[in-house]
PDB file of C-alpha atoms in Angstrom:
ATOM      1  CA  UNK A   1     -10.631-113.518-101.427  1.00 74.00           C
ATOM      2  CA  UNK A   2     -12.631-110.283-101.701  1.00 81.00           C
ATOM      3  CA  UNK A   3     -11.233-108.977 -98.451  1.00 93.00           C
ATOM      4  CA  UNK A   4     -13.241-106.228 -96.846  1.00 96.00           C
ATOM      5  CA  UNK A   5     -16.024-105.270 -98.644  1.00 97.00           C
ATOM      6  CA  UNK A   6     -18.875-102.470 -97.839  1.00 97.00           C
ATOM      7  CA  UNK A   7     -21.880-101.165 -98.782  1.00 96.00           C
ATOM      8  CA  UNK A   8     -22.967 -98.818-100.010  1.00 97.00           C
ATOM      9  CA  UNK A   9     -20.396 -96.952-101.575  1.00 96.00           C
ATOM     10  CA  UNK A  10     -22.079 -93.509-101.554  1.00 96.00           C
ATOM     11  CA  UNK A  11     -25.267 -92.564 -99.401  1.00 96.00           C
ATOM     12  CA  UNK A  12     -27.078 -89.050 -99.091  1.00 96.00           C
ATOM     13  CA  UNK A  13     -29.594 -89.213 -95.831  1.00 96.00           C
ATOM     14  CA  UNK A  14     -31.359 -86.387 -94.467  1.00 97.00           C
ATOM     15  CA  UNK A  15     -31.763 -85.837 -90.801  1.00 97.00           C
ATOM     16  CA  UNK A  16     -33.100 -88.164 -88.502  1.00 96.00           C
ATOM     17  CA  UNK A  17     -32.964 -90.729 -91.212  1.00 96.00           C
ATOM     18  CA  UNK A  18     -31.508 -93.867 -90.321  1.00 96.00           C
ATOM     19  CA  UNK A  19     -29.577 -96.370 -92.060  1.00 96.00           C
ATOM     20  CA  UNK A  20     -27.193 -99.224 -91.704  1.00 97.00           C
ATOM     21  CA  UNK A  21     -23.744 -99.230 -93.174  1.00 98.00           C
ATOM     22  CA  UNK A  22     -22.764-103.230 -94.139  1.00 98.00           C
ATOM     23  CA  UNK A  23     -19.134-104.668 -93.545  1.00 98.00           C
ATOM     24  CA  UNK A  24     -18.507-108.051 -94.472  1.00 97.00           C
ATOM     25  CA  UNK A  25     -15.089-109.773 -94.504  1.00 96.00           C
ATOM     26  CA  UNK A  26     -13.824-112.964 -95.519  1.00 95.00           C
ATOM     27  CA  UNK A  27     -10.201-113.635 -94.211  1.00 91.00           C
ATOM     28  CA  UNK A  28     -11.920-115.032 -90.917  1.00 90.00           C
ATOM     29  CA  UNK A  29     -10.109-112.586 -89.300  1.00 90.00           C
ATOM     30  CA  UNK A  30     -11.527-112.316 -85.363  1.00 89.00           C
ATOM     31  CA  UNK A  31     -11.178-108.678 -85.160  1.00 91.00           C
ATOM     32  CA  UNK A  32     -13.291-106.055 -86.811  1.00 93.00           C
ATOM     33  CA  UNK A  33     -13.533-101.958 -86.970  1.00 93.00           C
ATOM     34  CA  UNK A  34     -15.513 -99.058 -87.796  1.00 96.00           C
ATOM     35  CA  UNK A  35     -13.646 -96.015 -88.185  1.00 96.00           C
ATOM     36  CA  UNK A  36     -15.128 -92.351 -89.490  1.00 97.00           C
ATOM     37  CA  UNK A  37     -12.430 -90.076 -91.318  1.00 96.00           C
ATOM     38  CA  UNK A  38     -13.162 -86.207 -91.429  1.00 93.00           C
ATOM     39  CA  UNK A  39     -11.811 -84.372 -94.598  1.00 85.00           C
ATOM     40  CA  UNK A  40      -8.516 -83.519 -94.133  1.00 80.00           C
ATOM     41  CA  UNK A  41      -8.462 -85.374 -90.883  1.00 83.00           C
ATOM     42  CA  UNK A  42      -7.490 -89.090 -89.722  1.00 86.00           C
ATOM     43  CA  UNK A  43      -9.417 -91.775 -89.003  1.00 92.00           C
ATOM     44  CA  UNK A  44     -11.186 -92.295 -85.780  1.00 93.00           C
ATOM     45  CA  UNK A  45     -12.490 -95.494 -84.102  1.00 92.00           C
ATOM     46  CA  UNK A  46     -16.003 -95.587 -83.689  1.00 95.00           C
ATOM     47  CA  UNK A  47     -16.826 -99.301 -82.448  1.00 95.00           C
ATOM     48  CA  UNK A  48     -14.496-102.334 -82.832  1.00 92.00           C
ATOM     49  CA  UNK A  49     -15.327-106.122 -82.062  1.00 93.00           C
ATOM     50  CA  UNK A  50     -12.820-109.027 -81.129  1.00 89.00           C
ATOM     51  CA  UNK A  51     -15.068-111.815 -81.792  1.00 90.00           C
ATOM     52  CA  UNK A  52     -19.077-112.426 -83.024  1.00 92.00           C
ATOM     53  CA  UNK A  53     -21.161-111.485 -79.678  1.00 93.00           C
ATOM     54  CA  UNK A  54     -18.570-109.020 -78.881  1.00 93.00           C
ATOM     55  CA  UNK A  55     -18.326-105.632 -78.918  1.00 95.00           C
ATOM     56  CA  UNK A  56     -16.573-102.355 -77.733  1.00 92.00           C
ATOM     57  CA  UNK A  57     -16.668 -98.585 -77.890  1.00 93.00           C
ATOM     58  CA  UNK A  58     -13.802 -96.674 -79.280  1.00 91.00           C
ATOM     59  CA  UNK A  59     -12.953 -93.060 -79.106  1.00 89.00           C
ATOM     60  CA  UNK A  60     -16.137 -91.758 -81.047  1.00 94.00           C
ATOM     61  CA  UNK A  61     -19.011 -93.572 -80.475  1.00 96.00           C
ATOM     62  CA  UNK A  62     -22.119 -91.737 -79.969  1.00 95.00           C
ATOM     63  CA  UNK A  63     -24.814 -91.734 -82.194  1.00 95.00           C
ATOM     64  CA  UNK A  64     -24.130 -95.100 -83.647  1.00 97.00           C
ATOM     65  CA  UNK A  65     -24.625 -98.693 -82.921  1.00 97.00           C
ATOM     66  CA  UNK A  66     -23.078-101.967 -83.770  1.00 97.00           C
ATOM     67  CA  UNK A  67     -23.498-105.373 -83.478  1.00 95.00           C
ATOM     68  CA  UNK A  68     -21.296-108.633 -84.395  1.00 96.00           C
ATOM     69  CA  UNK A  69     -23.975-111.780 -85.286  1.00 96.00           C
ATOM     70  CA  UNK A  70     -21.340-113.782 -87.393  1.00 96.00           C
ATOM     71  CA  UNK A  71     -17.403-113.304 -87.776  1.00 95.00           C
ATOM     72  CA  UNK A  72     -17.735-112.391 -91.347  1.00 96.00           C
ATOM     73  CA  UNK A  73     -20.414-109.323 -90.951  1.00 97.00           C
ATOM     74  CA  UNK A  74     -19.788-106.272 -88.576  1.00 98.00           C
ATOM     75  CA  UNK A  75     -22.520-103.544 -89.030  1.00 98.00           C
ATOM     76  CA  UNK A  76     -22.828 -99.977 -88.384  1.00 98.00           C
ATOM     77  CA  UNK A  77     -26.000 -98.319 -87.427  1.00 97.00           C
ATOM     78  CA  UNK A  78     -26.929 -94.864 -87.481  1.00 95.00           C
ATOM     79  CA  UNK A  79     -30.537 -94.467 -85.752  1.00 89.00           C
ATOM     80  CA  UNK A  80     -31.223 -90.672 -86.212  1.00 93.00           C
ATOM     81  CA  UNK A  81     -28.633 -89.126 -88.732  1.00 95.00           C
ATOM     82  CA  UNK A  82     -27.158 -85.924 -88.180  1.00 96.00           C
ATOM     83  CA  UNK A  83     -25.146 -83.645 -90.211  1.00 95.00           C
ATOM     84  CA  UNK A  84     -22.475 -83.901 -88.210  1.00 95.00           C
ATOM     85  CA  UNK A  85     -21.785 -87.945 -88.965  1.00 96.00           C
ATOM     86  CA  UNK A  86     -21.025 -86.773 -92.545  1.00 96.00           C
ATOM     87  CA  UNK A  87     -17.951 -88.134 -92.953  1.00 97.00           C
ATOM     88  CA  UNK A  88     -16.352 -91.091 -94.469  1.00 97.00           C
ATOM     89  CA  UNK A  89     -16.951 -94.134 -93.015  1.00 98.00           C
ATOM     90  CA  UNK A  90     -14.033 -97.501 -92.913  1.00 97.00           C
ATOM     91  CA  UNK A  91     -14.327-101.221 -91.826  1.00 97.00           C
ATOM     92  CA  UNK A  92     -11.534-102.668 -91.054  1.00 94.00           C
ATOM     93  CA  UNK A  93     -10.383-106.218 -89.693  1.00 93.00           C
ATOM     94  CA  UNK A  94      -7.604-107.908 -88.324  1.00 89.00           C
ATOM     95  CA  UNK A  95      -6.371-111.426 -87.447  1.00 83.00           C
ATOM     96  CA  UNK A  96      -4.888-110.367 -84.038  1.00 71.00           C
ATOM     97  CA  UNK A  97      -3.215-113.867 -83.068  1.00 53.00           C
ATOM     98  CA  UNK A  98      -1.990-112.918 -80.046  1.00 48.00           C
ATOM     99  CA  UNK A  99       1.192-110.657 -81.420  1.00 49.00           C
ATOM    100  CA  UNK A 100       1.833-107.539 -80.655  1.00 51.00           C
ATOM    101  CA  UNK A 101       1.414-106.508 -84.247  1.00 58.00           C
ATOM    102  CA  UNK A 102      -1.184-106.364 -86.223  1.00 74.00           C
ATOM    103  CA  UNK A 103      -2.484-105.327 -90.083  1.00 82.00           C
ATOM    104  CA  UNK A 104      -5.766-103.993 -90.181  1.00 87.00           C
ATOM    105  CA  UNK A 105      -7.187-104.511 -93.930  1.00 91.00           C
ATOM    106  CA  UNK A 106      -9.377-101.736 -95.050  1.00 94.00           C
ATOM    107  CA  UNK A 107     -12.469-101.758 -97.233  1.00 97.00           C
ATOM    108  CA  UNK A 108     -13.224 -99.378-100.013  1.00 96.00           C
ATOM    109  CA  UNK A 109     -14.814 -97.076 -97.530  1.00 97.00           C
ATOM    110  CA  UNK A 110     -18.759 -95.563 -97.649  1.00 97.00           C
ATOM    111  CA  UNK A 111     -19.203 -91.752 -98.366  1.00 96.00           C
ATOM    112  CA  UNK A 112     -22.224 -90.692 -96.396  1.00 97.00           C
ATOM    113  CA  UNK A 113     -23.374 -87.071 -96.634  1.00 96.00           C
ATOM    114  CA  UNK A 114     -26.453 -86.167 -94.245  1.00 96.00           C
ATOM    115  CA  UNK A 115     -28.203 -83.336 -94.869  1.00 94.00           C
TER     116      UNK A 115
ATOM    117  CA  UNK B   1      -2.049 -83.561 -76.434  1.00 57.00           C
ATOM    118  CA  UNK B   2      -2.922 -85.382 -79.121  1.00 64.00           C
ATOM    119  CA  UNK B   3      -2.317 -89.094 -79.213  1.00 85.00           C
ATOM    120  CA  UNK B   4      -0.286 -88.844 -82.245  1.00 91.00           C
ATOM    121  CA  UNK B   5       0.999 -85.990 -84.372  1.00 91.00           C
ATOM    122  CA  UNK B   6       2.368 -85.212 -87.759  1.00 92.00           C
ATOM    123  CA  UNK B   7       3.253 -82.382 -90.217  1.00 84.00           C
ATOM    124  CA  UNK B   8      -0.053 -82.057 -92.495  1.00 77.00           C
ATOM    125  CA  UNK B   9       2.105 -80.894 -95.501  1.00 80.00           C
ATOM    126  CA  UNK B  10       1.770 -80.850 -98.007  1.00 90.00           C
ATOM    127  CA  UNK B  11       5.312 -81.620 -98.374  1.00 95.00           C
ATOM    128  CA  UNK B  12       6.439 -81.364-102.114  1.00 96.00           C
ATOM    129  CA  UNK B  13       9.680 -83.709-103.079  1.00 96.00           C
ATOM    130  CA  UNK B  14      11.228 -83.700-106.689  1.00 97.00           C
ATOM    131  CA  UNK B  15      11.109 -87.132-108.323  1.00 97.00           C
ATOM    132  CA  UNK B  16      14.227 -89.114-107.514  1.00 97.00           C
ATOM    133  CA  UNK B  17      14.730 -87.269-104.232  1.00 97.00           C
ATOM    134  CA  UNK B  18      14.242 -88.973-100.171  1.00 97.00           C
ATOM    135  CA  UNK B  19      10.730 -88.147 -98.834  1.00 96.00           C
ATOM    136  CA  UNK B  20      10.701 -87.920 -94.774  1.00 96.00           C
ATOM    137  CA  UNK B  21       7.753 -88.010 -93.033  1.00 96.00           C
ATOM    138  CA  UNK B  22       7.344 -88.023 -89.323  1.00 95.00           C
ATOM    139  CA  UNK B  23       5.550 -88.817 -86.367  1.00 95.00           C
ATOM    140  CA  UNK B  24       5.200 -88.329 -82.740  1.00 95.00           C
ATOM    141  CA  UNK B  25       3.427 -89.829 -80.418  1.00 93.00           C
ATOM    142  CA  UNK B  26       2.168 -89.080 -76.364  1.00 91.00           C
ATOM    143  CA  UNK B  27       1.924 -92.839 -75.274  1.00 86.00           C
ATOM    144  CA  UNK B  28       5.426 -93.819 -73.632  1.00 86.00           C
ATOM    145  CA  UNK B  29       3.617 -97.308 -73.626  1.00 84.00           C
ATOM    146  CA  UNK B  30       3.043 -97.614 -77.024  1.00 85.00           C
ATOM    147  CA  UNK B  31       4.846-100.636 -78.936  1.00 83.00           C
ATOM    148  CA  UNK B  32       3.432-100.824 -82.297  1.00 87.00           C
ATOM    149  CA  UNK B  33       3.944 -98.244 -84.887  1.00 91.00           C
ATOM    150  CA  UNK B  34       2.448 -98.435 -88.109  1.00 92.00           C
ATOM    151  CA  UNK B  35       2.479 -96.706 -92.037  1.00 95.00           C
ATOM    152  CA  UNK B  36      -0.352 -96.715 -93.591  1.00 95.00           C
ATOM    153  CA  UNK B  37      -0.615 -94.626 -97.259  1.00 96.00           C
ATOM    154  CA  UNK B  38      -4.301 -93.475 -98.521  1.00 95.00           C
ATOM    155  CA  UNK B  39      -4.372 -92.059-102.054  1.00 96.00           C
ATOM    156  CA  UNK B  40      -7.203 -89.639-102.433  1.00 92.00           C
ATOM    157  CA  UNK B  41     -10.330 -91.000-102.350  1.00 91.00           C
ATOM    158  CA  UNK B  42      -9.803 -94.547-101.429  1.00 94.00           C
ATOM    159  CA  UNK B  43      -8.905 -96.477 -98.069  1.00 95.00           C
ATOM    160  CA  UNK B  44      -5.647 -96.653 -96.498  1.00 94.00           C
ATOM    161  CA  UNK B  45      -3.205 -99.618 -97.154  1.00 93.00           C
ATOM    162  CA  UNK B  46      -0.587-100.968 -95.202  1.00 92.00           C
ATOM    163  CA  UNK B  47       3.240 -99.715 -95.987  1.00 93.00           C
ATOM    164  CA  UNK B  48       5.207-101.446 -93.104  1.00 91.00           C
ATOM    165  CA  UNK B  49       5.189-101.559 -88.629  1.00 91.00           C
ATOM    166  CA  UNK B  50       8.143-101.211 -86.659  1.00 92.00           C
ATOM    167  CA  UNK B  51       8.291-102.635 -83.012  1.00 86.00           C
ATOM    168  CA  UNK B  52      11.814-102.418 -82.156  1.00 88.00           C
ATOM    169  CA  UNK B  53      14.552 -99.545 -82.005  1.00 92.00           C
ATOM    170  CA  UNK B  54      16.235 -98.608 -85.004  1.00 93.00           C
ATOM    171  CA  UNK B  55      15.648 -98.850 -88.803  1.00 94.00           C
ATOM    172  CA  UNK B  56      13.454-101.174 -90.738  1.00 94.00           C
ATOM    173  CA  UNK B  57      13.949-101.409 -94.612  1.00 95.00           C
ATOM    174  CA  UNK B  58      11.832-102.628 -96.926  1.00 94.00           C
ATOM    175  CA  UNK B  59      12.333-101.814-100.445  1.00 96.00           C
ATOM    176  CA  UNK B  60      12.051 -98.311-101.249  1.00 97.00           C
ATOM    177  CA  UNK B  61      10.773 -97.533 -97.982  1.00 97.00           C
ATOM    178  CA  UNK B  62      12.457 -97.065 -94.582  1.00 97.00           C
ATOM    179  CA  UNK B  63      10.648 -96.818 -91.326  1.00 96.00           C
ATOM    180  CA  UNK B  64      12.730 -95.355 -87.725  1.00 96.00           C
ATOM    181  CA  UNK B  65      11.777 -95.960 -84.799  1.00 95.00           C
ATOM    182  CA  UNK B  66      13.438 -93.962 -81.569  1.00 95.00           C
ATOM    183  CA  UNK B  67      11.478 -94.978 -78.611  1.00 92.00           C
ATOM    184  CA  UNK B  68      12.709 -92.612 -75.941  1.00 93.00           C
ATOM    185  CA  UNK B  69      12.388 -89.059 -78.114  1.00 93.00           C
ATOM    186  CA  UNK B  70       8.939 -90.836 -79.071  1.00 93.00           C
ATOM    187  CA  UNK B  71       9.281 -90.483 -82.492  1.00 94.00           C
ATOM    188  CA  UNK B  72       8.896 -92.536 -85.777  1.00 96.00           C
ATOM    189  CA  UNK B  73       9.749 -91.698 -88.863  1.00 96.00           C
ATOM    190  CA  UNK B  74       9.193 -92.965 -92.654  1.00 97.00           C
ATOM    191  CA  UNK B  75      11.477 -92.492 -95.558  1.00 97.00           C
ATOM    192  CA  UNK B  76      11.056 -92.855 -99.124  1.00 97.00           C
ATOM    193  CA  UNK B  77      14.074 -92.957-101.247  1.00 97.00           C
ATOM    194  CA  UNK B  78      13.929 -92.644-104.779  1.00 97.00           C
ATOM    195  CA  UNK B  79      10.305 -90.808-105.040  1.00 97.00           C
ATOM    196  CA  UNK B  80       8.134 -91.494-107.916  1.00 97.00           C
ATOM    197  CA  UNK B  81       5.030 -89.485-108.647  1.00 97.00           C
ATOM    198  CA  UNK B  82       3.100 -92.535-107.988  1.00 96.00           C
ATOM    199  CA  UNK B  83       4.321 -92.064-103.953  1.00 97.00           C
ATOM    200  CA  UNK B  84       1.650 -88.706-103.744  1.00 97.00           C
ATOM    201  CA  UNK B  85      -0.516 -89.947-101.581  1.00 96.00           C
ATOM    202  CA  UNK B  86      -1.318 -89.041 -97.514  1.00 95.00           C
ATOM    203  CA  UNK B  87       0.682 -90.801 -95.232  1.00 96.00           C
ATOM    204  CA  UNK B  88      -1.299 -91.937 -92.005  1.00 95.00           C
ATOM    205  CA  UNK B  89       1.066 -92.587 -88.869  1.00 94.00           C
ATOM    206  CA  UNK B  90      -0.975 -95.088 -86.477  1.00 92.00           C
ATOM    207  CA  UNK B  91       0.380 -96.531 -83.427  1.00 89.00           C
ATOM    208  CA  UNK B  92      -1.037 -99.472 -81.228  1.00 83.00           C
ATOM    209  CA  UNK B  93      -2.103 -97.713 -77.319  1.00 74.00           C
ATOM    210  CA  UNK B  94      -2.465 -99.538 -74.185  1.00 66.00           C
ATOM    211  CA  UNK B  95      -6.472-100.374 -74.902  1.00 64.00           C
ATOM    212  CA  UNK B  96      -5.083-102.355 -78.405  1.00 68.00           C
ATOM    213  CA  UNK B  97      -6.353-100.342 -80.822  1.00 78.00           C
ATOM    214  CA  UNK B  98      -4.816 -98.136 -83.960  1.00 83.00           C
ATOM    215  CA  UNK B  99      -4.453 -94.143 -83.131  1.00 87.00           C
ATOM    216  CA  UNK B 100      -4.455 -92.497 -86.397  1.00 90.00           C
ATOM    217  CA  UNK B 101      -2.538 -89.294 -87.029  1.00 92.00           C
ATOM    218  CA  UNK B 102      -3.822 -86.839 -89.129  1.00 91.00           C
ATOM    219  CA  UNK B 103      -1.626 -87.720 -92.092  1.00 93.00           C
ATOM    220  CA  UNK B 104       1.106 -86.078 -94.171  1.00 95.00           C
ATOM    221  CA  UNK B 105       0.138 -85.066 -97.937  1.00 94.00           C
ATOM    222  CA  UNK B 106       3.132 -86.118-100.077  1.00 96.00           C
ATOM    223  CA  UNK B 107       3.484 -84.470-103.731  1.00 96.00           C
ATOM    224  CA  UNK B 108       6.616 -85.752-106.087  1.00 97.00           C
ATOM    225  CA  UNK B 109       7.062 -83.381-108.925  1.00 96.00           C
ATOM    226  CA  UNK B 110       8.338 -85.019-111.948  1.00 95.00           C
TER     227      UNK B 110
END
């Protein structure tokens, strides 16, 4: 299994670009995240999904979109880039059968810088 | 009050010694607490989650859990340099979802 996997790794955009970050996962896991981490910060939900047609805010959503087609792909959208959404971006998933805990697997993460 | 707190660090440890790291959290509710360690530049992975009261061992690493002072804890006994890494404290709130802390940077000196 490849896990979590994004793309791209590294992207510079300038402002009011747009782009979409990919996030594709292959445990069949039902749950999926987008988190943002800050340098010297932790991470921060942006959007999560529990199943394909699904989707939620979390605690920092503005100025991006998601949306949740298949189970395997979760993307993130950013429609009109600013430099504040420079940041690292993380997709998670998660299996979340019902128990009260849960692993969220991480994927190697997507280094956007907007200038 | 933020959702969940730690010590930013960096905390330096000599090799061989017990790291402790430590965590609080606002959300009485809260049942799921989680370790997560992210060595720079690359995503965080999974050390261990506690549910219950008490101590959890596994390996080298001990998690504590103390529900009523709100607190959790991680301890790393026998600290190599390859434990320098920031240690992310997340815990489950009522919505479901992971609240990160802000993570403690953890340096062993040989």
């Amino acid at each position: 299994n490849a896990g979590v996997t994004q793309t791209p790794k590294f992207r510079i955009l300038k402002i009011g670009q747009s782009m979409t970050l990919q996030c594709t996962q292959d445990m069949n896991h039902n749950y999926m995240y987008w988190y943002r981490q800050d340098p010297g910060m932790g991470l921060k939900l942006i959007y999560y999904s529990v199943g394909a047609g699904i989707t939620d805010k979390g605690e920092v959503p503005n100025g991006y979109n998601v949306s949740r087609s298949t189970t395997e792909d979760f993307p993130l959208r950013l429609e009109l880039a600013a430099p504040s959404q420079t940041s690292v971006y993380f997709c998670a998933s998660s299996h979340r059968a019902g128990a009260s805990t849960d692993t969220q697997y991480f994927g190697p993460g997507t280094r956007l810088t907007v200038l | 009050q933020k959702e969940v707190e730690q010590n930013s660090g960096p905390l330096s440890v000599p090799e061989g010694a017990i790291a402790s790291l430590n965590c609080t959290y606002s959300d009485r509710g809260s049942q799921s607490f989680f370790w997560y360690r992210q060595y720079s530049g690359k995503s965080p992975e999974l050390i261990m989650f506690i549910y219950s009261n008490g101590d959890k061992e596994d390996g080298r690493f001990t998690a504590q859990l103390n529900k009523a002072s709100q607190y959790v804890s991680l301890l790393i006994r026998d600290s190599q340099p390859s434990d320098s890494a920031t240690y992310l404290c997340a815990v489950v709130t009522g919505a479901n979802n992971l609240f990160f802390g802000t993570g403690t940077r953890l340096t062993v000196i040989p």
